[in-house]
Structure formats: structure tokens, C-alpha cells
Amino acid sequence: MASKEINTCPGITKTEIVNINGSAGTFDVVLSGVTAIKGVKNVCISSYVPGKATQWIEAVKQSEGVYKATVKVGDEGTYTIQGFARDRNGSLGSG
């Protein structure tokens, strides 16, 4: 019998930038479709501007499968944002 490999890493289906606030110097990152077969342990984002240190920000659960993190803008430049989810067994997935 042939075996079939199943991806059990956590997944994130959508990453969205919302609530851009120029006067406060912040924006929110909303991650949705966050799932994990073993259950979601935590969700975070990385925020990176070339030539600067990466910020790691813990996201807060808003509803089932939806998490939000607020990024404080400190440097001018193009921000690269990526979401990560970890399941209860320690497997890491990104989106």
C-alpha cells in the first residue's frame, strides 16, 4: 500500500495590513485562516526594514482563526511582514 504524506504544519491563508495611523506611527497586521491540526499555540509576525533589526510581535486572538498584531513604525522604508503560527507540538508554519 502506498503511503501519502500529509502536511500537518500550521497554516495562515491571509495576511492583511489595516488601520494605518500616520500620526500614531502604527499599523495593524491581521492574520486570518490560522489553523493547526494539533491546535494553535501562538501566532506572531516578523516586521523587517532592510538594514534594520527584525521586530517580532506576538499577535492576539480576535476570533476563531483570526489574530492581530500592531506594528510601531520606527524607520522609513519598505516593511516586509510575515506571519507565523506554532502548533501545540512545536511545528511552525508561515503565511
JSON list of C-alpha atoms in Angstrom, two decimals:
[
{"chain": "A", "resi": 1, "resn": "MET", "atom": "CA", "xyz": [0.00, 0.00, 0.00]},
{"chain": "A", "resi": 2, "resn": "ALA", "atom": "CA", "xyz": [1.39, 3.42, -0.97]},
{"chain": "A", "resi": 3, "resn": "SER", "atom": "CA", "xyz": [1.83, 5.96, 1.78]},
{"chain": "A", "resi": 4, "resn": "LYS", "atom": "CA", "xyz": [0.71, 9.54, 1.47]},
{"chain": "A", "resi": 5, "resn": "GLU", "atom": "CA", "xyz": [2.43, 12.43, 3.21]},
{"chain": "A", "resi": 6, "resn": "ILE", "atom": "CA", "xyz": [0.13, 14.88, 5.00]},
{"chain": "A", "resi": 7, "resn": "ASN", "atom": "CA", "xyz": [1.26, 18.40, 5.84]},
{"chain": "A", "resi": 8, "resn": "THR", "atom": "CA", "xyz": [0.43, 18.93, 9.50]},
{"chain": "A", "resi": 9, "resn": "CYS", "atom": "CA", "xyz": [2.19, 22.30, 9.89]},
{"chain": "A", "resi": 10, "resn": "PRO", "atom": "CA", "xyz": [0.03, 25.24, 10.95]},
{"chain": "A", "resi": 11, "resn": "GLY", "atom": "CA", "xyz": [-1.27, 27.43, 8.15]},
{"chain": "A", "resi": 12, "resn": "ILE", "atom": "CA", "xyz": [-2.23, 31.07, 7.56]},
{"chain": "A", "resi": 13, "resn": "THR", "atom": "CA", "xyz": [-4.35, 31.82, 4.50]},
{"chain": "A", "resi": 14, "resn": "LYS", "atom": "CA", "xyz": [-4.42, 35.64, 4.54]},
{"chain": "A", "resi": 15, "resn": "THR", "atom": "CA", "xyz": [-2.24, 38.49, 5.81]},
{"chain": "A", "resi": 16, "resn": "GLU", "atom": "CA", "xyz": [-3.72, 41.97, 5.69]},
{"chain": "A", "resi": 17, "resn": "ILE", "atom": "CA", "xyz": [-2.42, 45.45, 6.64]},
{"chain": "A", "resi": 18, "resn": "VAL", "atom": "CA", "xyz": [-5.20, 47.61, 8.17]},
{"chain": "A", "resi": 19, "resn": "ASN", "atom": "CA", "xyz": [-5.66, 50.67, 10.40]},
{"chain": "A", "resi": 20, "resn": "ILE", "atom": "CA", "xyz": [-2.66, 52.61, 9.10]},
{"chain": "A", "resi": 21, "resn": "ASN", "atom": "CA", "xyz": [-2.25, 55.53, 11.51]},
{"chain": "A", "resi": 22, "resn": "GLY", "atom": "CA", "xyz": [0.38, 58.01, 10.35]},
{"chain": "A", "resi": 23, "resn": "SER", "atom": "CA", "xyz": [0.04, 60.32, 13.35]},
{"chain": "A", "resi": 24, "resn": "ALA", "atom": "CA", "xyz": [0.50, 57.44, 15.85]},
{"chain": "A", "resi": 25, "resn": "GLY", "atom": "CA", "xyz": [3.10, 55.72, 13.66]},
{"chain": "A", "resi": 26, "resn": "THR", "atom": "CA", "xyz": [1.35, 52.33, 13.75]},
{"chain": "A", "resi": 27, "resn": "PHE", "atom": "CA", "xyz": [-0.46, 49.84, 11.57]},
{"chain": "A", "resi": 28, "resn": "ASP", "atom": "CA", "xyz": [-2.21, 46.57, 12.31]},
{"chain": "A", "resi": 29, "resn": "VAL", "atom": "CA", "xyz": [-1.49, 43.21, 10.72]},
{"chain": "A", "resi": 30, "resn": "VAL", "atom": "CA", "xyz": [-4.47, 40.84, 10.62]},
{"chain": "A", "resi": 31, "resn": "LEU", "atom": "CA", "xyz": [-3.78, 37.15, 10.01]},
{"chain": "A", "resi": 32, "resn": "SER", "atom": "CA", "xyz": [-6.79, 35.05, 9.11]},
{"chain": "A", "resi": 33, "resn": "GLY", "atom": "CA", "xyz": [-7.41, 31.42, 8.30]},
{"chain": "A", "resi": 34, "resn": "VAL", "atom": "CA", "xyz": [-4.95, 30.43, 11.03]},
{"chain": "A", "resi": 35, "resn": "THR", "atom": "CA", "xyz": [-5.31, 26.68, 11.54]},
{"chain": "A", "resi": 36, "resn": "ALA", "atom": "CA", "xyz": [-3.37, 23.81, 13.03]},
{"chain": "A", "resi": 37, "resn": "ILE", "atom": "CA", "xyz": [-4.41, 20.17, 13.23]},
{"chain": "A", "resi": 38, "resn": "LYS", "atom": "CA", "xyz": [-2.73, 19.92, 16.65]},
{"chain": "A", "resi": 39, "resn": "GLY", "atom": "CA", "xyz": [-4.22, 23.25, 17.83]},
{"chain": "A", "resi": 40, "resn": "VAL", "atom": "CA", "xyz": [-2.71, 26.75, 17.62]},
{"chain": "A", "resi": 41, "resn": "LYS", "atom": "CA", "xyz": [-0.28, 27.54, 20.45]},
{"chain": "A", "resi": 42, "resn": "ASN", "atom": "CA", "xyz": [0.75, 31.04, 19.42]},
{"chain": "A", "resi": 43, "resn": "VAL", "atom": "CA", "xyz": [0.89, 33.40, 16.43]},
{"chain": "A", "resi": 44, "resn": "CYS", "atom": "CA", "xyz": [3.41, 36.17, 15.75]},
{"chain": "A", "resi": 45, "resn": "ILE", "atom": "CA", "xyz": [4.62, 38.36, 12.93]},
{"chain": "A", "resi": 46, "resn": "SER", "atom": "CA", "xyz": [8.05, 39.47, 11.83]},
{"chain": "A", "resi": 47, "resn": "SER", "atom": "CA", "xyz": [8.40, 43.07, 10.67]},
{"chain": "A", "resi": 48, "resn": "TYR", "atom": "CA", "xyz": [11.57, 43.88, 8.74]},
{"chain": "A", "resi": 49, "resn": "VAL", "atom": "CA", "xyz": [13.02, 47.01, 7.13]},
{"chain": "A", "resi": 50, "resn": "PRO", "atom": "CA", "xyz": [16.22, 46.35, 5.10]},
{"chain": "A", "resi": 51, "resn": "GLY", "atom": "CA", "xyz": [19.29, 47.29, 7.12]},
{"chain": "A", "resi": 52, "resn": "LYS", "atom": "CA", "xyz": [17.41, 47.27, 10.43]},
{"chain": "A", "resi": 53, "resn": "ALA", "atom": "CA", "xyz": [16.71, 44.61, 13.06]},
{"chain": "A", "resi": 54, "resn": "THR", "atom": "CA", "xyz": [13.67, 42.39, 12.66]},
{"chain": "A", "resi": 55, "resn": "GLN", "atom": "CA", "xyz": [10.81, 43.06, 15.10]},
{"chain": "A", "resi": 56, "resn": "TRP", "atom": "CA", "xyz": [8.97, 40.00, 16.44]},
{"chain": "A", "resi": 57, "resn": "ILE", "atom": "CA", "xyz": [5.47, 40.85, 17.63]},
{"chain": "A", "resi": 58, "resn": "GLU", "atom": "CA", "xyz": [3.03, 38.47, 19.32]},
{"chain": "A", "resi": 59, "resn": "ALA", "atom": "CA", "xyz": [-0.41, 38.50, 17.70]},
{"chain": "A", "resi": 60, "resn": "VAL", "atom": "CA", "xyz": [-3.58, 38.49, 19.81]},
{"chain": "A", "resi": 61, "resn": "LYS", "atom": "CA", "xyz": [-6.51, 36.22, 19.01]},
{"chain": "A", "resi": 62, "resn": "GLN", "atom": "CA", "xyz": [-9.53, 38.22, 17.80]},
{"chain": "A", "resi": 63, "resn": "SER", "atom": "CA", "xyz": [-11.83, 35.31, 16.93]},
{"chain": "A", "resi": 64, "resn": "GLU", "atom": "CA", "xyz": [-11.51, 31.71, 15.76]},
{"chain": "A", "resi": 65, "resn": "GLY", "atom": "CA", "xyz": [-8.66, 31.66, 13.21]},
{"chain": "A", "resi": 66, "resn": "VAL", "atom": "CA", "xyz": [-8.10, 35.44, 13.28]},
{"chain": "A", "resi": 67, "resn": "TYR", "atom": "CA", "xyz": [-5.16, 37.14, 15.03]},
{"chain": "A", "resi": 68, "resn": "LYS", "atom": "CA", "xyz": [-3.96, 40.78, 15.10]},
{"chain": "A", "resi": 69, "resn": "ALA", "atom": "CA", "xyz": [-0.65, 42.48, 15.88]},
{"chain": "A", "resi": 70, "resn": "THR", "atom": "CA", "xyz": [0.15, 46.20, 15.96]},
{"chain": "A", "resi": 71, "resn": "VAL", "atom": "CA", "xyz": [3.42, 47.34, 14.40]},
{"chain": "A", "resi": 72, "resn": "LYS", "atom": "CA", "xyz": [5.09, 50.54, 15.59]},
{"chain": "A", "resi": 73, "resn": "VAL", "atom": "CA", "xyz": [6.73, 52.29, 12.66]},
{"chain": "A", "resi": 74, "resn": "GLY", "atom": "CA", "xyz": [10.19, 53.47, 13.66]},
{"chain": "A", "resi": 75, "resn": "ASP", "atom": "CA", "xyz": [12.10, 53.71, 10.41]},
{"chain": "A", "resi": 76, "resn": "GLU", "atom": "CA", "xyz": [11.30, 54.94, 6.95]},
{"chain": "A", "resi": 77, "resn": "GLY", "atom": "CA", "xyz": [11.45, 52.31, 4.28]},
{"chain": "A", "resi": 78, "resn": "THR", "atom": "CA", "xyz": [9.59, 49.34, 2.93]},
{"chain": "A", "resi": 79, "resn": "TYR", "atom": "CA", "xyz": [8.36, 46.96, 5.60]},
{"chain": "A", "resi": 80, "resn": "THR", "atom": "CA", "xyz": [8.30, 43.23, 4.92]},
{"chain": "A", "resi": 81, "resn": "ILE", "atom": "CA", "xyz": [5.71, 41.44, 7.04]},
{"chain": "A", "resi": 82, "resn": "GLN", "atom": "CA", "xyz": [5.35, 37.70, 7.54]},
{"chain": "A", "resi": 83, "resn": "GLY", "atom": "CA", "xyz": [3.05, 35.76, 9.84]},
{"chain": "A", "resi": 84, "resn": "PHE", "atom": "CA", "xyz": [3.99, 32.61, 11.75]},
{"chain": "A", "resi": 85, "resn": "ALA", "atom": "CA", "xyz": [1.84, 30.12, 13.66]},
{"chain": "A", "resi": 86, "resn": "ARG", "atom": "CA", "xyz": [3.09, 27.45, 16.05]},
{"chain": "A", "resi": 87, "resn": "ASP", "atom": "CA", "xyz": [1.03, 24.42, 17.00]},
{"chain": "A", "resi": 88, "resn": "ARG", "atom": "CA", "xyz": [0.91, 22.70, 20.39]},
{"chain": "A", "resi": 89, "resn": "ASN", "atom": "CA", "xyz": [3.57, 20.20, 19.26]},
{"chain": "A", "resi": 90, "resn": "GLY", "atom": "CA", "xyz": [6.01, 22.97, 18.30]},
{"chain": "A", "resi": 91, "resn": "SER", "atom": "CA", "xyz": [5.64, 22.76, 14.49]},
{"chain": "A", "resi": 92, "resn": "LEU", "atom": "CA", "xyz": [5.94, 26.14, 12.80]},
{"chain": "A", "resi": 93, "resn": "GLY", "atom": "CA", "xyz": [4.08, 27.31, 9.70]},
{"chain": "A", "resi": 94, "resn": "SER", "atom": "CA", "xyz": [4.05, 30.66, 7.92]},
{"chain": "A", "resi": 95, "resn": "GLY", "atom": "CA", "xyz": [1.85, 32.64, 5.63]}
]
